[in-house]
Short mmCIF file of C-alpha atoms in Angstrom, two decimals:
data_model
loop_
_atom_site.label_atom_id
_atom_site.label_comp_id
_atom_site.label_asym_id
_atom_site.label_seq_id
_atom_site.Cartn_x
_atom_site.Cartn_y
_atom_site.Cartn_z
CA MET A 1 178.16 183.44 137.76
CA GLU A 2 175.73 186.34 137.20
CA ARG A 3 173.03 184.36 138.94
CA ASP A 4 175.22 183.92 142.05
CA LYS A 5 175.82 187.67 142.24
CA LEU A 6 172.08 188.33 142.04
CA ILE A 7 171.38 185.79 144.80
CA ARG A 8 174.01 187.38 147.09
CA LYS A 9 172.59 190.82 146.36
CA LEU A 10 169.07 189.57 147.09
CA LYS A 11 170.20 188.52 150.59
CA THR A 12 171.52 191.99 151.43
CA VAL A 13 169.01 194.31 149.75
CA LYS A 14 166.52 195.98 152.11
CA ASN A 15 164.39 197.85 149.56
CA PRO A 16 161.34 195.77 148.52
CA ARG A 17 161.29 197.21 144.98
CA GLU A 18 164.90 196.20 144.38
CA ARG A 19 164.16 192.74 145.76
CA ASP A 20 161.27 192.37 143.32
CA LYS A 21 163.51 193.40 140.42
CA ILE A 22 166.15 190.87 141.42
CA ILE A 23 163.57 188.11 141.78
CA TRP A 24 162.15 188.96 138.34
CA ALA A 25 165.67 188.96 136.90
CA LEU A 26 166.36 185.58 138.46
CA ALA A 27 163.15 184.27 136.95
CA GLY A 28 164.24 185.63 133.56
CA LYS A 29 161.13 187.78 133.19
CA GLU A 30 162.76 191.21 132.93
CA LYS A 31 166.11 192.09 131.38
CA ASP A 32 166.03 195.71 132.65
CA ALA A 33 166.20 194.55 136.25
CA LEU A 34 169.92 193.93 136.00
CA GLU A 35 170.58 197.63 135.49
CA GLU A 36 171.33 199.59 138.64
CA LYS A 37 168.95 202.48 139.14
CA PRO A 38 169.39 205.05 141.90
CA ALA A 39 167.19 204.39 144.91
CA GLN A 40 164.17 206.63 145.22
CA ALA A 41 164.06 209.14 148.05
CA GLN A 42 162.06 208.18 151.11
CA PRO A 43 158.70 209.98 151.29
CA GLY A 44 159.37 211.40 154.76
CA LYS A 45 162.78 212.83 153.81
CA THR A 46 161.61 215.18 151.07
CA GLY A 47 159.78 218.45 151.51
CA SER A 48 156.55 217.33 149.88
CA THR A 49 154.58 214.30 150.96
CA PRO A 50 151.97 212.48 148.90
CA VAL A 51 148.36 213.35 149.60
CA GLN A 52 147.59 209.77 150.65
CA ALA A 53 150.37 209.74 153.27
CA GLN A 54 149.12 212.85 155.05
CA VAL A 55 147.17 211.96 158.17
CA PRO A 56 145.19 214.68 159.86
CA GLY A 57 146.44 215.02 163.41
CA LEU A 58 144.79 216.33 166.50
CA PRO A 59 145.02 220.05 166.97
CA LYS A 60 147.83 221.14 169.27
CA LEU A 61 146.72 222.58 172.58
CA PRO A 62 148.39 225.63 174.09
CA ILE A 63 150.66 224.90 177.05
CA ASP A 64 148.21 226.42 179.56
CA ALA A 65 145.41 224.16 178.31
CA ARG A 66 147.69 221.12 178.72
CA LYS A 67 148.28 222.11 182.32
CA LEU A 68 144.54 222.39 182.90
CA VAL A 69 143.93 218.92 181.44
CA ASN A 70 146.08 217.47 184.27
CA TYR A 71 143.57 218.87 186.77
CA LEU A 72 140.54 217.39 184.99
CA ALA A 73 140.47 213.98 186.76
CA PRO A 74 141.03 215.45 190.25
CA ALA A 75 138.23 217.94 189.63
CA ILE A 76 135.86 215.13 188.61
CA PHE A 77 136.77 213.14 191.74
CA LEU A 78 136.20 216.17 193.98
CA ILE A 79 132.86 216.96 192.32
CA PHE A 80 131.62 213.37 192.69
CA GLY A 81 132.78 213.34 196.30
CA LEU A 82 130.97 216.56 197.06
CA ILE A 83 127.79 215.34 195.34
CA ASN A 84 127.84 212.06 197.30
CA LEU A 85 128.44 213.85 200.60
CA VAL A 86 125.56 216.27 199.95
CA GLN A 87 123.25 213.42 198.93
CA ALA A 88 124.21 211.40 202.02
CA THR A 89 123.50 214.41 204.24
CA ALA A 90 120.16 215.03 202.53
CA HIS A 91 119.26 211.35 202.86
CA TYR A 92 120.13 211.39 206.57
CA ILE A 93 118.06 214.54 207.17
CA GLU A 94 115.14 213.03 205.24
CA THR A 95 115.09 209.59 206.91
CA GLY A 96 116.83 210.27 210.19
CA ARG A 97 118.70 206.94 209.88
CA MET A 98 122.47 206.96 209.59
CA GLU A 99 122.55 203.35 208.33
CA ALA A 100 120.80 204.33 205.09
CA ALA A 101 123.17 207.23 204.37
CA PHE A 102 126.37 205.50 205.50
CA PRO A 103 127.36 203.80 202.16
CA GLN A 104 126.93 207.02 200.23
CA LEU A 105 128.86 208.91 202.91
CA ILE A 106 131.77 206.45 202.63
CA MET A 107 131.70 206.71 198.84
CA GLY A 108 131.78 210.52 199.01
CA ILE A 109 134.72 210.46 201.43
CA MET A 110 136.60 208.04 199.17
CA PHE A 111 136.04 210.23 196.10
CA PHE A 112 137.19 213.25 198.09
CA VAL A 113 140.37 211.52 199.26
CA PHE A 114 141.18 210.28 195.75
CA GLY A 115 140.54 213.78 194.44
CA PHE A 116 142.96 215.38 196.88
CA PHE A 117 145.68 212.81 196.20
CA SER A 118 145.34 213.13 192.45
CA LEU A 119 145.30 216.93 192.80
CA ALA A 120 148.63 216.78 194.65
CA LYS A 121 150.02 214.44 192.00
CA ALA A 122 148.90 216.78 189.21
CA LYS A 123 150.60 219.72 190.95
CA LYS A 124 153.87 217.77 191.16
CA ARG A 125 153.58 216.80 187.49
CA ILE A 126 153.05 220.44 186.46
CA GLN A 127 155.93 221.64 188.63
CA GLY A 128 158.15 218.99 187.04
CA VAL A 129 157.22 220.21 183.55
CA ASN A 130 157.89 223.83 184.56
CA ALA A 131 161.28 222.88 186.05
CA ASP A 132 162.27 221.08 182.85
CA LYS A 133 161.36 224.10 180.74
CA LYS A 134 163.34 226.49 182.98
CA GLU A 135 166.48 224.34 182.65
CA ALA A 136 166.31 224.30 178.85
#
């Protein structure tokens, strides 16, 4: 009869320590396992956490720095586009042949276009964040 109760309790218990105690009790290894002990508090629910559980996180950036990070990729695209356009122009002036400078010119234009589109997207994202903060 006692064994049946322990088996039913084993099926419903979620705490691994209690499961181990029940299994040991069923095996007849530990007589103290039958006693009900209060469940220990979860580590995250108490004010102090063990030293091992603490994970160093990344430092928090100020809100203005987060806004600037959104403009980082568009700035890189625009810089690469400008560099490619300047190099294509210098190559054309040096050789006098448009065919040699054409691939770099196309690449510079593509970087420029991607930069402007991602710049517009970043502005919309920042305006959306600002609108959410004003509502709250």
